[in-house]
XYZ file of C-alpha atoms in Angstrom:
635
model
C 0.000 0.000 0.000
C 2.718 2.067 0.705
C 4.457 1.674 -2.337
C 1.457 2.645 -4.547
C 0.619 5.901 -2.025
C 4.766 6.505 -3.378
C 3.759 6.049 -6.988
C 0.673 7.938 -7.157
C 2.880 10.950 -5.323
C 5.498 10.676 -7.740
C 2.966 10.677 -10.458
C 0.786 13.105 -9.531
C 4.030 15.722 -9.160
C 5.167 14.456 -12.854
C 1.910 15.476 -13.908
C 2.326 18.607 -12.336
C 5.220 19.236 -13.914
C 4.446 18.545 -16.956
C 1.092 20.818 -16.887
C 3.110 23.700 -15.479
C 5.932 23.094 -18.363
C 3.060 23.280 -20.667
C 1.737 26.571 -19.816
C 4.637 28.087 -19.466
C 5.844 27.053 -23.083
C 2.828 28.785 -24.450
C 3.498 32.098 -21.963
C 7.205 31.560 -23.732
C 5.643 32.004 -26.854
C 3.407 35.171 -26.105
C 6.515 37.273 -24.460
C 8.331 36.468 -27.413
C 5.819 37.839 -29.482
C 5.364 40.836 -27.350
C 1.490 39.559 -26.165
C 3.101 40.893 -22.557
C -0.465 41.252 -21.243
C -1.691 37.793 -22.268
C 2.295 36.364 -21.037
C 1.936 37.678 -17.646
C -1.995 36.004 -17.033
C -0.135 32.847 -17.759
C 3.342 33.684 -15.677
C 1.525 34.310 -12.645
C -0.975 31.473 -12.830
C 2.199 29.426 -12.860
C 3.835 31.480 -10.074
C 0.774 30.941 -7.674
C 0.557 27.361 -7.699
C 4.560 27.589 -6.585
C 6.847 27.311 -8.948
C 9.818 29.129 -9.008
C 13.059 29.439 -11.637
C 14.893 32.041 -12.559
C 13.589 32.038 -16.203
C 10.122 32.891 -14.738
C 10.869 35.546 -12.816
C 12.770 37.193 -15.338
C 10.087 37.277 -18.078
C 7.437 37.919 -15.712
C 9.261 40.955 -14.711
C 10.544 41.615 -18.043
C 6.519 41.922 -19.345
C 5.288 44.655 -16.202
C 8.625 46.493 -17.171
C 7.905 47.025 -20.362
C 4.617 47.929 -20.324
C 5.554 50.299 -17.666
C 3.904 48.784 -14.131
C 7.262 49.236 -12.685
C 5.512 48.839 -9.524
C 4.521 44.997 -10.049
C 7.597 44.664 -11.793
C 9.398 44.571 -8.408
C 7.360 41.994 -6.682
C 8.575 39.734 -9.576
C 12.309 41.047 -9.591
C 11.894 40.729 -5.850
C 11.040 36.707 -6.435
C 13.673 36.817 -8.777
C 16.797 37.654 -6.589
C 15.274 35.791 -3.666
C 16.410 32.498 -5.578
C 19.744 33.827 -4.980
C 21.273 32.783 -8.233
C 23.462 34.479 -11.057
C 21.764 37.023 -13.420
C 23.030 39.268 -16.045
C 23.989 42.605 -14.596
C 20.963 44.120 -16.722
C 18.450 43.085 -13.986
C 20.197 44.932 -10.792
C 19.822 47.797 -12.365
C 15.803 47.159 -13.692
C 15.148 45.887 -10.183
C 16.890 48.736 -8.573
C 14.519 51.433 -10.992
C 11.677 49.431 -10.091
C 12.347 50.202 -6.038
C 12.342 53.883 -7.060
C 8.960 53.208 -7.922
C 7.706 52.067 -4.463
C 10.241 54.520 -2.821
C 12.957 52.415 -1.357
C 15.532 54.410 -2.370
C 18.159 52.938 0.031
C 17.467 49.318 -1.457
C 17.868 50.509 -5.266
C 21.192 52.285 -4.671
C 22.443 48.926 -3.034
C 21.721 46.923 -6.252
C 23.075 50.044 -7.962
C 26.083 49.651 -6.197
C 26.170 45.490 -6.988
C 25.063 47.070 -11.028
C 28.337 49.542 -11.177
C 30.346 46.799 -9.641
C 29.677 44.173 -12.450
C 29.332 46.238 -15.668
C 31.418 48.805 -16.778
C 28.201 50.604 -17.785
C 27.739 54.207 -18.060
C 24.913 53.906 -15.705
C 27.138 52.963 -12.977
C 29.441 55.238 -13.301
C 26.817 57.897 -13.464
C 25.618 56.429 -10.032
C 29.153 56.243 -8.442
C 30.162 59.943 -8.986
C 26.809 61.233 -7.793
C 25.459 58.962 -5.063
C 23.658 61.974 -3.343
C 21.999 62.956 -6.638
C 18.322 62.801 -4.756
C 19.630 66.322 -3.402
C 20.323 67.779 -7.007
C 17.061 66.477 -8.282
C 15.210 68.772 -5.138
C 17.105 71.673 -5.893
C 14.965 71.931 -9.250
C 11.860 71.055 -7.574
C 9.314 73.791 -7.932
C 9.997 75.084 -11.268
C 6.952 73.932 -13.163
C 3.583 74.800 -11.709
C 1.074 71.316 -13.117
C -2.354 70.708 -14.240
C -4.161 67.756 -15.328
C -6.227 68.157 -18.982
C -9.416 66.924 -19.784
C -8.475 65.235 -22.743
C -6.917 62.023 -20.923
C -9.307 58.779 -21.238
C -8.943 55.574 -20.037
C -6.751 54.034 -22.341
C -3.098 55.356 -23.424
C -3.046 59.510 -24.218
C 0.176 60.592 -25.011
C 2.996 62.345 -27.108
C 1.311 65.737 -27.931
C 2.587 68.024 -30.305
C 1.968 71.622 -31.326
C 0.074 72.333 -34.492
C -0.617 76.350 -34.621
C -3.057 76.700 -32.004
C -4.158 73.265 -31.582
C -2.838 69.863 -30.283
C -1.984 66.681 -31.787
C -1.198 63.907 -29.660
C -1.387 60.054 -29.519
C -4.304 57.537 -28.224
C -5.399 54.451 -27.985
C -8.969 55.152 -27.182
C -11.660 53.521 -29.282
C -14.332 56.481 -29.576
C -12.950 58.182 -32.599
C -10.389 55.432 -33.768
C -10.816 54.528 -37.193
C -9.916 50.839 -36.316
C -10.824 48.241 -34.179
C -7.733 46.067 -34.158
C -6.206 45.362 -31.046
C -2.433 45.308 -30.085
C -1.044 42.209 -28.468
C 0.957 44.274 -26.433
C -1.277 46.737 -24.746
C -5.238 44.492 -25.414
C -6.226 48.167 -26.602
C -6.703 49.195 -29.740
C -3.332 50.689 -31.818
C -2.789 54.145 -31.194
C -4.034 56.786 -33.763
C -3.261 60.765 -33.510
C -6.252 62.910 -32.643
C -6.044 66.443 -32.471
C -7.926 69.150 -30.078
C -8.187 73.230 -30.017
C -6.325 74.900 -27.607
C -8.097 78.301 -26.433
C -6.170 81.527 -25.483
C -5.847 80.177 -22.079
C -4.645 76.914 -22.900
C -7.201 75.032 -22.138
C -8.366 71.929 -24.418
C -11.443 71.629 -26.499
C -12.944 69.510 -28.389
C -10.903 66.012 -29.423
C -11.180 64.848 -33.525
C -9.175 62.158 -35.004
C -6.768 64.140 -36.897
C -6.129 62.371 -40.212
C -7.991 59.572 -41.949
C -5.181 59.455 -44.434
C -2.416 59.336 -41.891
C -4.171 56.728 -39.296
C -3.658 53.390 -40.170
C -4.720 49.771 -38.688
C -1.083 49.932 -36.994
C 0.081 52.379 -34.567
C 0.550 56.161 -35.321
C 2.187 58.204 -32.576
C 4.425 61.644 -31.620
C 4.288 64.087 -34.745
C 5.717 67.053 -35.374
C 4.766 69.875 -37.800
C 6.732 72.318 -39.708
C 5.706 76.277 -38.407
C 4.066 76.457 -41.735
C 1.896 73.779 -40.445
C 2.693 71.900 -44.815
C 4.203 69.335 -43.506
C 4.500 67.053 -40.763
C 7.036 64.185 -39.683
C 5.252 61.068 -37.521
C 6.227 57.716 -36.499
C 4.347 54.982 -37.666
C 4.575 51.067 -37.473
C 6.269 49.674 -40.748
C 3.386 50.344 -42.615
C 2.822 52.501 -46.056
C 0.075 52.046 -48.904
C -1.509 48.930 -47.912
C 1.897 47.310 -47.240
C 3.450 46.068 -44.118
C 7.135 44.904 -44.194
C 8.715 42.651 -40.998
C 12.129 43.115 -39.433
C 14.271 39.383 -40.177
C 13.130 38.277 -36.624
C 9.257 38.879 -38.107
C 8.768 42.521 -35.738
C 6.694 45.025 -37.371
C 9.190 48.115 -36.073
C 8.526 51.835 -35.685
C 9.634 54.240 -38.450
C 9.405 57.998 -39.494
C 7.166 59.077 -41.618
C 6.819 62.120 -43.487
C 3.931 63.677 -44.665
C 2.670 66.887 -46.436
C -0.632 68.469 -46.509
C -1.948 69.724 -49.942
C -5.142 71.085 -50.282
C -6.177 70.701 -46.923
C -5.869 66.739 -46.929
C -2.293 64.627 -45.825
C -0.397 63.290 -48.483
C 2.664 62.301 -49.915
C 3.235 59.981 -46.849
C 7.181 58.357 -47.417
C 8.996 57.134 -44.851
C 12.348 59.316 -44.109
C 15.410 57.453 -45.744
C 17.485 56.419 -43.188
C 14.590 53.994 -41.521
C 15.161 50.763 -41.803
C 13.477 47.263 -41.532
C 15.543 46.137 -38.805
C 16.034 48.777 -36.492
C 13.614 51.396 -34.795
C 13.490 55.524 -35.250
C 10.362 57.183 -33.605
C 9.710 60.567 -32.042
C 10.542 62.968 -34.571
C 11.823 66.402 -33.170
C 12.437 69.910 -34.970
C 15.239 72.190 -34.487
C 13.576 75.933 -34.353
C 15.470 77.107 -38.018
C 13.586 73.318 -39.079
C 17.417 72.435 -40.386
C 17.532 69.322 -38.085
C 15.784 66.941 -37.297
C 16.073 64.915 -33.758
C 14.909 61.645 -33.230
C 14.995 58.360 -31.443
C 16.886 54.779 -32.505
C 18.393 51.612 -31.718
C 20.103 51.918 -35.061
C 23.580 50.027 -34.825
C 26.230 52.162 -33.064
C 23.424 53.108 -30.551
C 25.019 53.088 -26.872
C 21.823 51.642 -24.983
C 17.830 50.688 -25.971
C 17.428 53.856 -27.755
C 19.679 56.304 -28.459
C 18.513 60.611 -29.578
C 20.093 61.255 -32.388
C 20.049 63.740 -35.326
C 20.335 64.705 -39.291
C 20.728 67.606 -41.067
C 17.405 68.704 -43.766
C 18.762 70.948 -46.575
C 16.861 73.828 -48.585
C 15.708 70.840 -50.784
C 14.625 68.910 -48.053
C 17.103 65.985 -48.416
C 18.241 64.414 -44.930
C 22.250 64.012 -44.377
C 23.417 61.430 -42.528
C 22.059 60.900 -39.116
C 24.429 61.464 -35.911
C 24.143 60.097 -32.500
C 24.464 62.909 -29.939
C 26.952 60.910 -28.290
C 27.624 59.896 -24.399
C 26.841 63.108 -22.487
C 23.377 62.298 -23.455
C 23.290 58.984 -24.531
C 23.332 55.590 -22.379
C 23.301 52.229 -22.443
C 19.547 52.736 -20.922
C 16.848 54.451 -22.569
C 16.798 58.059 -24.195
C 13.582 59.120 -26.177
C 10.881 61.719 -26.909
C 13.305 64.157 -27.828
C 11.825 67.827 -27.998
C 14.171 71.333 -28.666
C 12.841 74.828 -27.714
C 13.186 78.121 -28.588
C 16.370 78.310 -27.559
C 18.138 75.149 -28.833
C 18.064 73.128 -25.918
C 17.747 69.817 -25.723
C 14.357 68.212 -23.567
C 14.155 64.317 -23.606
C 12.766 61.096 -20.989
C 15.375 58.853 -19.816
C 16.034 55.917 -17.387
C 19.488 55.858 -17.713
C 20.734 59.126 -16.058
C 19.601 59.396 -12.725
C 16.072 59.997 -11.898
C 13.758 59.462 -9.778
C 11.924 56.447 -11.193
C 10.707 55.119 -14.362
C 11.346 57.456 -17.357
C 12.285 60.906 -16.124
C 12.480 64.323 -18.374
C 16.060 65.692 -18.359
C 16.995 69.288 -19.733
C 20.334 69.525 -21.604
C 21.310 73.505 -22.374
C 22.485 74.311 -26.371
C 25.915 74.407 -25.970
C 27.125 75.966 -29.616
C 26.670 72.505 -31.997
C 26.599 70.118 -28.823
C 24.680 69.682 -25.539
C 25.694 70.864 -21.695
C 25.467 67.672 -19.300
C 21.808 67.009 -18.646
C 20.038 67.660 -15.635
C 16.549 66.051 -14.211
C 14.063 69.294 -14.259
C 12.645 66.776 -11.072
C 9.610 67.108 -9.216
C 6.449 68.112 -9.733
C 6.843 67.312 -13.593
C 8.984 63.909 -12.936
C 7.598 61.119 -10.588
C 8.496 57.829 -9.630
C 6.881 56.557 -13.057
C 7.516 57.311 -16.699
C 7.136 60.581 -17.135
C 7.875 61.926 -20.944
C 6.989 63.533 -23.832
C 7.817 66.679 -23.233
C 6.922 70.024 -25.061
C 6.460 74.149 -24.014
C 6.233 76.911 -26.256
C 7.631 80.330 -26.149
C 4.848 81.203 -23.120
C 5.980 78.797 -21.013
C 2.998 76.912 -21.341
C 3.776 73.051 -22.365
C 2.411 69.610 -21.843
C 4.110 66.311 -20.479
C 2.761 62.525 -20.588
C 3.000 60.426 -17.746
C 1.386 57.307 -16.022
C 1.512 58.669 -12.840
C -0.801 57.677 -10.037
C -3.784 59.243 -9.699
C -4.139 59.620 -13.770
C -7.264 58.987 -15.350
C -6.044 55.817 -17.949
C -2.229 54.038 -18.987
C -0.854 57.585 -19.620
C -2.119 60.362 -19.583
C -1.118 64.269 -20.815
C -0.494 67.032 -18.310
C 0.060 70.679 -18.508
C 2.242 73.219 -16.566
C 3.468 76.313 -16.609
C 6.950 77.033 -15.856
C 7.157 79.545 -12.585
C 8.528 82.865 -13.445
C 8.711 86.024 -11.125
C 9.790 89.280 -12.191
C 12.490 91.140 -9.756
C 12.729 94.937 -10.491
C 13.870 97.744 -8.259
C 14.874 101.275 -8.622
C 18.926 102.546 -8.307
C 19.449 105.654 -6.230
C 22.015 107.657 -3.897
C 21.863 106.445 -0.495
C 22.371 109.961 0.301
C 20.507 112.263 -1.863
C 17.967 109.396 -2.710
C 19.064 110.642 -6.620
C 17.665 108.105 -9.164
C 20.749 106.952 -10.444
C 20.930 105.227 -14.415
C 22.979 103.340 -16.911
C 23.927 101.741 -13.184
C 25.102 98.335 -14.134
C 22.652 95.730 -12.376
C 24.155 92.112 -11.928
C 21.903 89.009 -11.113
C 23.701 85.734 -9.816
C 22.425 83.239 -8.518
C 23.190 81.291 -5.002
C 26.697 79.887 -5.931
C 27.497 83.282 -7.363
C 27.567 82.766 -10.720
C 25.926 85.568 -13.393
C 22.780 84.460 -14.359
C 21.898 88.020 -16.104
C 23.017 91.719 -16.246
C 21.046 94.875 -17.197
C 21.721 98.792 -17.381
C 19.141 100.452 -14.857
C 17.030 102.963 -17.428
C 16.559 107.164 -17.228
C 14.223 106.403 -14.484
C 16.813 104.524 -12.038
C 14.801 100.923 -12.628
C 16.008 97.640 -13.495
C 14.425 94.327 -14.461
C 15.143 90.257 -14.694
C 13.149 87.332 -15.084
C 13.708 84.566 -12.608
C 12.890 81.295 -11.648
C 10.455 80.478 -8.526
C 11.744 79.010 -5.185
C 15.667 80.177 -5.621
C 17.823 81.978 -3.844
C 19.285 85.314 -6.142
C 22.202 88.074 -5.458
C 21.200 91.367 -7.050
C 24.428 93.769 -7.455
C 24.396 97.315 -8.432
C 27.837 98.897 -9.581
C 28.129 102.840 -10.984
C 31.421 104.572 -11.662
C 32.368 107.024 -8.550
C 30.145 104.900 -6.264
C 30.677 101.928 -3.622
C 29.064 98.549 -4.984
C 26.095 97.512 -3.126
C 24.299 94.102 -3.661
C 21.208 92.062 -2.199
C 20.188 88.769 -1.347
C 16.738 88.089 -2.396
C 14.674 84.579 -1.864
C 12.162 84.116 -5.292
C 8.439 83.039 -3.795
C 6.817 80.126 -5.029
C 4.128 82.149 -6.998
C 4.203 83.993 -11.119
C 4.163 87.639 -9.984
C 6.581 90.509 -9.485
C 8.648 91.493 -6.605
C 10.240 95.123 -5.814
C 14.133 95.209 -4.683
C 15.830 98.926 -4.471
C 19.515 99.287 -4.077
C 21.171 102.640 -2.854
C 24.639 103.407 -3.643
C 26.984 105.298 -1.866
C 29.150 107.512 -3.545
C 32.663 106.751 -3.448
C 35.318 109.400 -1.199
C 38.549 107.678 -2.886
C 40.369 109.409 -5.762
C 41.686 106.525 -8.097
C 44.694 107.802 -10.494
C 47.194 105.691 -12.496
C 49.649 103.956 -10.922
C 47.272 103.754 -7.813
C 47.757 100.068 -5.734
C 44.212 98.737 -5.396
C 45.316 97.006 -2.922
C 46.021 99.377 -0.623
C 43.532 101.874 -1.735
C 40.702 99.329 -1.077
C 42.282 97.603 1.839
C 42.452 94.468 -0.254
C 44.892 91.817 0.773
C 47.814 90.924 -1.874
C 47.014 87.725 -3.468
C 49.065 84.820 -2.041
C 49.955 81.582 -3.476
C 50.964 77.783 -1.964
C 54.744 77.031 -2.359
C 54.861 76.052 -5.989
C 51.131 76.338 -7.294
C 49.213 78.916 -9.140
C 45.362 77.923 -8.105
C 43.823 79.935 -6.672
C 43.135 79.570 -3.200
C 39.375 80.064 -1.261
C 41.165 82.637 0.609
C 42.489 84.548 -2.591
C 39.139 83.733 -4.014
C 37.361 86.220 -1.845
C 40.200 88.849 -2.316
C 39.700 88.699 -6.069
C 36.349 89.339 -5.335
C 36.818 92.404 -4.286
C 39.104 93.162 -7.072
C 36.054 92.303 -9.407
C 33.464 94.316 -7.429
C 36.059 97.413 -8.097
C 36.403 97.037 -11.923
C 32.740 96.510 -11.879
C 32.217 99.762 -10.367
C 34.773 101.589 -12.781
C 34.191 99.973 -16.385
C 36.692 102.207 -17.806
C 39.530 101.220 -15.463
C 42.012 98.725 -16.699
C 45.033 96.985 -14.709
C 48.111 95.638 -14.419
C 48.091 91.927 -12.319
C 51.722 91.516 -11.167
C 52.876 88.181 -9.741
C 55.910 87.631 -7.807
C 57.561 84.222 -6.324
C 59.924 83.868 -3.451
C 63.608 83.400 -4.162
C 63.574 79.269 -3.880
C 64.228 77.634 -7.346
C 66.184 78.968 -10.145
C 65.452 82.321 -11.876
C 63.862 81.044 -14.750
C 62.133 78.438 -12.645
C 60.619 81.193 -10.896
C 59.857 83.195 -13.660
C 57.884 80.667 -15.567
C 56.184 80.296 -11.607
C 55.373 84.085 -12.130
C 53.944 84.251 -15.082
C 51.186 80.646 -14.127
C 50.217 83.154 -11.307
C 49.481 86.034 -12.897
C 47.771 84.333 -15.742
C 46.029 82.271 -13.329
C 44.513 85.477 -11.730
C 43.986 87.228 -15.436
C 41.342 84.074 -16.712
C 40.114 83.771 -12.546
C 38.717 87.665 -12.799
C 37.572 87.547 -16.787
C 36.087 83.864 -15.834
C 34.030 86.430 -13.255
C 32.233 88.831 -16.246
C 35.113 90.866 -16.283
C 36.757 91.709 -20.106
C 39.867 90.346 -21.411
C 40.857 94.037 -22.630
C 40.689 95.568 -19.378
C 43.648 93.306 -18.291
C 47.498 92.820 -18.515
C 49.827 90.296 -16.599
C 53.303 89.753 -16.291
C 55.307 87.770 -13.881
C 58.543 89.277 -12.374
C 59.911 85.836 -10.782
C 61.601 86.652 -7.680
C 63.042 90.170 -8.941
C 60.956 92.017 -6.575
C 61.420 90.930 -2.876
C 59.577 92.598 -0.639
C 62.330 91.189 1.932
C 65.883 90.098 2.158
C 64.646 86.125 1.464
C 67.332 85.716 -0.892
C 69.088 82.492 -1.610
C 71.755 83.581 0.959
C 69.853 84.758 3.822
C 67.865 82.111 5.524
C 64.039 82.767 6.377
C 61.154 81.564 8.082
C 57.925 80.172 5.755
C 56.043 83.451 6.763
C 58.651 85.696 5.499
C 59.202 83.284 1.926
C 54.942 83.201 1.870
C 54.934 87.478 1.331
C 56.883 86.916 -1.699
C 54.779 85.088 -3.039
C 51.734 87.019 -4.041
C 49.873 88.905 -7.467
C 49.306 93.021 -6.967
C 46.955 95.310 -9.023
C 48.116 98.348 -10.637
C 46.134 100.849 -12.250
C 47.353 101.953 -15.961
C 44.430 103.168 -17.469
C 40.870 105.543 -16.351
């Protein structure tokens, strides 16, 4: 009796086996066709009757990640790490965006740590030189001021665009979709572009599908029109005049499309020419002269999952050759939904630069034919989800996507406005309470560094435009007077606030040949034995220096540097001239011109003390050798 109970055990757990193997063979074949939705019913059937592997885990969490539930994503990443067995590096760093999600910071920079220690990935090393980057991210909180829309539905809104003074954006709702064919993916129908008015206040009207000639069966997404509003550039499935072509491993891919609009109907729909069968680009972008386009790819020679990148459109309209915009914005993660304002600079989602969750919106400043490092524009606009798609016009009005909680469907599309506050004030003599113009007004901002400058008008007054929720330093400079600057604390509120400087007008007669240092009771600059930095001490000195040319914008000096008599003549002469140089770029680095500037060094040729090579001295006496003065040789 025994022995059968054993059989009928064994049996029943073959059985078992074999049914679970089964199901998951045909959940195997759904991920790999991208059915994620209809994949995970089947993974976690599996996973609640108690089986376990490694293989499981991963595609389970593979299929929430993504389709973006980053939050269930790291119960099954979770599962996965709890079997304690080898993984490729790629999944410490999904599991540790997938804490962000439900806020355990601490535990995601731990598997950040075990990411950077395994890879060699950009992402690490991102990670390692910033581990405190939390703190950066709230520094920019506060900029953007939000608002839901009423456009958002239950299904996937997304990707807007501006088209004059409406909206186009993306959807996968089915009131107004041409089609009824549903995506494996998403079990929602594939995503036309609808469009919607958008009033004086920026407020949304009235949604339309946009284009019966540009939706398709297939998806349609993130356009972007020329300012004529002729023609327009869209991504699009692989799909064109009844025609749908297959990458080799049988994906229907993303391309570019363009399209024009003649006589009030889109036409001439071609896709651009360097899309291909076997690669993505989506998310078309327009430089403001509409000479480049920017876009997003996983074209070979892409760093990570998709890559911004961007080609040149001559007068004809003929594309160049497409370049990637390299590793200061690229990473082996994802980069996409490229948008570039007014001013050139560069707004895009990411996961691989450090954010706080999910896809986060990162702002990277023109920088002449290139891009500044980028920075997370953080909360309110960026969450611990994806947050993306990213566009403002020249009002500072814009609109975001997201699938943040609390939204109405999948994703939905927010607006904001970015915070502004005016600062203006009026100049005058602290004594005669004169109004005082063409006083040069200086705005930096709380690590001292100019942000703006202005010339206060006939009537004393003075202007800037600032962000909310910073800290500002407002200086006021005017030839015969003492410098006087402010502190002032921007509210959290669009509006204008009123800061007055007086100045006081200045007793001290300043000739050539005078010593600024001793006029101004300025301390010499001194150097370390052997360097030419500038010191934190010397630092403030120079700023002093600065505050006096700023106050006299016809003056121009002399910086002399000197070295103690250790070393060799020429050694020390060389020595000289780092220093004085060193002090010339310091003070023009500080909004001072070039012009109003010499330096020389005179090595050790002018002791200020018998330190010669001969007489012996003490460190104190060598140390006021060392040092730069300020001459005056022009008013």
């Amino acid at each position: 009796m025994k022995t059968i109970y054993t059989l009928l055990y064994i049996l029943s757990i073959t059985c078992c086996s074999f049914g679970q193997g089964v199901k998951l063979a045909k959940a195997d074949k759904k991920y790999e066709k991208y059915a994620y939705i209809d994949a995970i019913e089947i993974y976690e059937k599996v996973a609640e009757k108690g089986y376990k592997s490694v293989d499981l885990f991963q595609k389970l969490g593979n299929a929430y990640y993504f389709n973006g539930n980053l939050d269930k994503a790291a119960k099954s990443y979770d599962a996965l790490f709890a079997l304690n067995e080898e993984v490729a590096p790629e999944y410490y760093f999904r599991y540790a965006q997938t804490l962000k999600v439900i806020g355990n910071y601490e535990k995601s920079n731990q598997y950040m740590e075990l990411f950077a220690a395994k890879t060699n990935d950009s992402r690490g090393k991102l990670f390692l030189q910033n581990k405190n980057y939390l703190n950066d991210i709230d520094v920019n909180t506060g900029k953007y001021i939000l608002d839901t829309t009423n456009i958002n539905s239950e299904f996937y809104d997304y990707g807007p665009s501006f088209f004059g003074n409406k909206i186009v954006f993306t959807s996968s709702r089915s009131d107004g979709n041409q089609y009824t064919k549903i995506h494996d993916w998403t079990k929602q129908t594939f995503t036309d572009l609808f469009i919607v008015l958008m009033n004086a206040e920026g407020k949304l009207e009235q949604v339309e599908n946009f284009s019966k000639t540009i939706n398709t069966k297939f998806n349609e997404s993130s356009p972007v029109f020329t300012k004529d509003g002729k023609t327009m550039y869209f991504t699009r499935n692989n799909y064109n005049d009844g025609k749908k072509r297959k990458s080799d491993d049988k994906v229907i891919l993303e391309k570019i499309y363009k399209a024009e609009l003649v006589n009030n109907e889109w036409t001439n729909i071609t896709e651009l020419p360097f899309s291909n069968d076997n690669y993505k680009t989506a998310h078309p972008a327009l430089s403001p002269d509409e000479k480049i386009l920017y876009f997003a790819s996983n074209m070979p020679g892409s760093y990570g999952n998709s890559d911004l990148y961007k080609v040149s459109i001559d007068k004809n309209g003929k594309f160049g050759t497409p370049e990637n915009l390299g590793p200061t914005i690229n990473t082996e993660g994802r980069e996409t939904f490229p948008f570039i304002d007014a001013n050139n600079n560069l707004f895009f989602a990411s996961d691989g630069h450090l954010g706080l969750g999910g896809l986060d919106i990162f702002e990277a400043k023109a920088n002449g034919k290139s891009f500044e490092k980028p920075i997370n524009i953080s909360k309110p606009v960026n969450s611990t989800k994806d947050d993306f798609g990213y566009i403002v016009n020249g009002e500072n009005l814009g609109f975001f996507s997201s699938n943040r909680d609390g939204g109405k469907g999948f994703d939905d599309i927010y607006t904001f406005k970015i915070c502004t506050h005016i600062i203006s004030g009026i100049i005058t003599d602290v004594e005669t309470k004169e109004i005082l113009p063409n006083a040069k007004v200086t705005l930096f901002d709380d690590k001292m560094t100019i942000i703006s400058e202005t010339i206060s008008s006939e009537k004393g007054i003075y202007q800037f435009k600032i962000e909310c929720n910073k800290k500002y330093y407002v200086r006021a400079s005017k030839e015969t007077y003492d410098t006087n600057e402010k502190s002032f604390d921007a509210v959290s509120t669009i509006g204008t606030s009123t800061l007055d400087l007086e100045l006081k007008r200045n007793v001290f007669p300043i000739e050539v040949g005078t010593d600024l240092a001793k006029l101004f009771n300025i301390s010499i600059i001194y150097f370390d034995l052997d360097k030419w930095n500038i010191r934190p001490d010397a630092a403030e000195d120079l700023e002093k220096i600065i505050q006096v040319l700023h106050q006299y914008p016809a003056m121009t000096i002399a910086i002399r540097s000197h070295t103690d008599s250790r070393q060799t003549h020429k050694y020390n002469e060389q020595l000289s001239d780092k220093r004085a140089n060193s002090t010339l770029e310091f003070i023009v680095k500080n909004g001072i011109a070039r012009n109003r500037l010499t330096a020389k060094g005179y090595g050790e040729t002018q002791l200020l003390n018998n330190c010669s090579d001969n007489i012996p001295c003490s460190e104190e006496e060598h140390q006021k050798n060392r040092r730069s003065e300020f001459i005056v040789i022009k008013m």
